[in-house]
Amino acid sequence: MRYYIQRDFPSLFDFDNLFNDFFESSSDRFPPVDVFETENSYVIEAEVPGYNENDIKIYCKNKILTISSDAVEKKREEGFITEEIALPAFSRSFQLPDDANEDDVSASSANGILTITISKKEKKEPKRIEVKIN
């Protein structure tokens, strides 16, 4: 006998995620992303297979980075028996840390993965002020 883990429902012991999943619509979680930090930048990788560079918009304002797209219609050909693939509209926003440089953001896409790189501001050492004694 085999047992399968039912992953459609959150664990009852994970109350925070239970309520987050309940109140958050599935469109708020699309596209799935990985966010990580390097020494010099923050990186967001998003799964966007089927979308091309003209379909995706990226905005950065007031320390909020937003990735969005309108729904993309595929070129339909005659003879479809089943149509299950869709490219829905989406929008995801991310609060950037204080040291993120909004003026230095780049994006590229390869193999269905959108990579957004936000550079970090240079750390400024505090300026030492000399005290003059008379």
mmCIF file of C-alpha atoms in Angstrom:
data_model
loop_
_atom_site.group_PDB
_atom_site.id
_atom_site.type_symbol
_atom_site.label_atom_id
_atom_site.label_comp_id
_atom_site.label_asym_id
_atom_site.label_seq_id
_atom_site.Cartn_x
_atom_site.Cartn_y
_atom_site.Cartn_z
ATOM 1 C CA MET A 1 0.000 0.000 0.000
ATOM 2 C CA ARG A 2 1.293 3.447 -0.901
ATOM 3 C CA TYR A 3 0.569 6.694 0.888
ATOM 4 C CA TYR A 4 0.513 10.000 -0.931
ATOM 5 C CA ILE A 5 0.870 13.382 0.687
ATOM 6 C CA GLN A 6 -2.075 15.604 -0.140
ATOM 7 C CA ARG A 7 -0.503 18.980 -0.965
ATOM 8 C CA ASP A 8 -3.709 20.768 -1.959
ATOM 9 C CA PHE A 9 -4.372 21.880 1.601
ATOM 10 C CA PRO A 10 -1.952 23.563 4.024
ATOM 11 C CA SER A 11 -0.941 21.840 7.222
ATOM 12 C CA LEU A 12 -3.339 22.535 10.073
ATOM 13 C CA PHE A 13 -0.339 23.154 12.296
ATOM 14 C CA ASP A 14 0.922 25.994 10.087
ATOM 15 C CA PHE A 15 -1.668 28.607 11.075
ATOM 16 C CA ASP A 16 0.136 31.610 9.572
ATOM 17 C CA ASN A 17 0.331 30.049 6.133
ATOM 18 C CA LEU A 18 -3.203 28.692 6.460
ATOM 19 C CA PHE A 19 -4.621 32.208 6.827
ATOM 20 C CA ASN A 20 -2.246 33.724 4.276
ATOM 21 C CA ASP A 21 -3.248 31.111 1.700
ATOM 22 C CA PHE A 22 -6.932 31.579 2.466
ATOM 23 C CA PHE A 23 -6.959 35.361 2.041
ATOM 24 C CA GLU A 24 -4.445 35.530 -0.797
ATOM 25 C CA SER A 25 -5.771 34.788 -4.263
ATOM 26 C CA SER A 26 -3.841 32.470 -6.547
ATOM 27 C CA SER A 27 -3.148 35.369 -8.921
ATOM 28 C CA ASP A 28 -1.168 37.032 -6.102
ATOM 29 C CA ARG A 29 1.238 34.089 -6.161
ATOM 30 C CA PHE A 30 1.769 34.037 -9.908
ATOM 31 C CA PRO A 31 4.370 34.006 -11.257
ATOM 32 C CA PRO A 32 6.317 31.982 -8.699
ATOM 33 C CA VAL A 33 9.568 33.696 -7.761
ATOM 34 C CA ASP A 34 12.905 33.131 -6.074
ATOM 35 C CA VAL A 35 14.430 36.153 -4.339
ATOM 36 C CA PHE A 36 18.018 36.176 -3.174
ATOM 37 C CA GLU A 37 20.813 38.534 -2.239
ATOM 38 C CA THR A 38 24.392 38.664 -3.452
ATOM 39 C CA GLU A 39 27.200 40.835 -2.158
ATOM 40 C CA ASN A 40 26.389 43.645 -4.623
ATOM 41 C CA SER A 41 22.734 43.147 -5.559
ATOM 42 C CA TYR A 42 19.291 41.720 -4.956
ATOM 43 C CA VAL A 43 17.968 39.264 -7.533
ATOM 44 C CA ILE A 44 14.400 38.236 -8.344
ATOM 45 C CA GLU A 45 13.867 35.262 -10.643
ATOM 46 C CA ALA A 46 10.325 34.710 -11.902
ATOM 47 C CA GLU A 47 8.841 31.887 -13.969
ATOM 48 C CA VAL A 48 7.249 33.449 -17.046
ATOM 49 C CA PRO A 49 7.200 30.757 -19.753
ATOM 50 C CA GLY A 50 5.399 31.809 -22.909
ATOM 51 C CA TYR A 51 5.626 35.555 -22.212
ATOM 52 C CA ASN A 52 8.011 37.567 -24.370
ATOM 53 C CA GLU A 53 9.868 40.783 -23.570
ATOM 54 C CA ASN A 54 7.045 42.985 -24.869
ATOM 55 C CA ASP A 55 4.456 41.276 -22.646
ATOM 56 C CA ILE A 56 6.165 42.010 -19.313
ATOM 57 C CA LYS A 57 6.347 45.408 -17.602
ATOM 58 C CA ILE A 58 8.691 46.189 -14.713
ATOM 59 C CA TYR A 59 8.333 49.369 -12.663
ATOM 60 C CA CYS A 60 10.275 50.596 -9.666
ATOM 61 C CA LYS A 61 9.050 53.540 -7.597
ATOM 62 C CA ASN A 62 9.246 54.468 -3.911
ATOM 63 C CA LYS A 63 11.119 51.255 -3.056
ATOM 64 C CA ILE A 64 8.374 49.087 -4.635
ATOM 65 C CA LEU A 65 9.289 46.906 -7.611
ATOM 66 C CA THR A 66 6.316 45.663 -9.648
ATOM 67 C CA ILE A 67 6.314 42.977 -12.334
ATOM 68 C CA SER A 68 3.134 42.775 -14.409
ATOM 69 C CA SER A 69 1.603 41.643 -17.666
ATOM 70 C CA ASP A 70 -1.746 41.863 -19.351
ATOM 71 C CA ALA A 71 -3.288 38.589 -20.470
ATOM 72 C CA VAL A 72 -1.615 37.364 -23.641
ATOM 73 C CA GLU A 73 -3.749 35.864 -26.362
ATOM 74 C CA LYS A 74 -2.186 33.065 -28.320
ATOM 75 C CA LYS A 75 -2.529 32.957 -32.075
ATOM 76 C CA ARG A 76 -5.361 30.510 -32.561
ATOM 77 C CA GLU A 77 -5.295 27.996 -35.306
ATOM 78 C CA GLU A 78 -8.175 25.919 -36.506
ATOM 79 C CA GLY A 79 -8.475 22.376 -35.345
ATOM 80 C CA PHE A 80 -8.101 22.819 -31.571
ATOM 81 C CA ILE A 81 -9.672 19.957 -29.687
ATOM 82 C CA THR A 82 -8.557 21.068 -26.229
ATOM 83 C CA GLU A 83 -7.160 24.419 -25.085
ATOM 84 C CA GLU A 84 -5.692 24.416 -21.584
ATOM 85 C CA ILE A 85 -2.629 26.636 -21.941
ATOM 86 C CA ALA A 86 -3.238 30.238 -20.987
ATOM 87 C CA LEU A 87 -1.035 33.250 -20.373
ATOM 88 C CA PRO A 88 -3.035 35.136 -17.742
ATOM 89 C CA ALA A 89 -2.597 38.710 -16.566
ATOM 90 C CA PHE A 90 -0.538 39.039 -13.416
ATOM 91 C CA SER A 91 1.001 41.594 -11.114
ATOM 92 C CA ARG A 92 3.479 41.061 -8.276
ATOM 93 C CA SER A 93 5.069 43.736 -6.135
ATOM 94 C CA PHE A 94 8.082 43.606 -3.847
ATOM 95 C CA GLN A 95 9.184 45.999 -1.113
ATOM 96 C CA LEU A 96 12.852 46.783 -1.711
ATOM 97 C CA PRO A 97 15.340 47.205 1.137
ATOM 98 C CA ASP A 98 16.705 50.660 1.942
ATOM 99 C CA ASP A 99 20.071 49.921 0.353
ATOM 100 C CA ALA A 100 18.545 48.921 -3.017
ATOM 101 C CA ASN A 101 19.418 51.310 -5.848
ATOM 102 C CA GLU A 102 16.181 51.973 -7.755
ATOM 103 C CA ASP A 103 18.150 53.742 -10.488
ATOM 104 C CA ASP A 104 20.180 50.641 -11.313
ATOM 105 C CA VAL A 105 17.767 47.836 -12.189
ATOM 106 C CA SER A 106 18.290 45.430 -15.077
ATOM 107 C CA ALA A 107 16.227 42.550 -16.430
ATOM 108 C CA SER A 108 16.815 39.635 -18.784
ATOM 109 C CA SER A 109 14.905 36.519 -19.745
ATOM 110 C CA ALA A 110 16.074 33.077 -20.810
ATOM 111 C CA ASN A 111 14.333 29.696 -20.922
ATOM 112 C CA GLY A 112 11.140 31.077 -19.353
ATOM 113 C CA ILE A 113 12.941 32.624 -16.366
ATOM 114 C CA LEU A 114 12.864 36.407 -15.934
ATOM 115 C CA THR A 115 15.865 37.642 -13.928
ATOM 116 C CA ILE A 116 15.711 41.107 -12.378
ATOM 117 C CA THR A 117 18.853 42.462 -10.738
ATOM 118 C CA ILE A 118 18.703 45.467 -8.411
ATOM 119 C CA SER A 119 22.118 46.764 -7.428
ATOM 120 C CA LYS A 120 22.895 47.853 -3.891
ATOM 121 C CA LYS A 121 23.905 51.399 -3.027
ATOM 122 C CA GLU A 122 27.475 51.869 -1.965
ATOM 123 C CA LYS A 123 27.813 51.837 1.765
ATOM 124 C CA LYS A 124 28.885 55.222 2.982
ATOM 125 C CA GLU A 125 31.092 55.334 5.993
ATOM 126 C CA PRO A 126 30.080 57.977 8.487
ATOM 127 C CA LYS A 127 32.106 61.145 8.107
ATOM 128 C CA ARG A 128 34.250 61.810 11.128
ATOM 129 C CA ILE A 129 34.108 65.350 12.380
ATOM 130 C CA GLU A 130 37.119 66.653 14.218
ATOM 131 C CA VAL A 131 36.595 68.452 17.452
ATOM 132 C CA LYS A 132 38.762 71.563 17.754
ATOM 133 C CA ILE A 133 39.889 72.437 21.228
ATOM 134 C CA ASN A 134 40.929 76.026 21.880
#
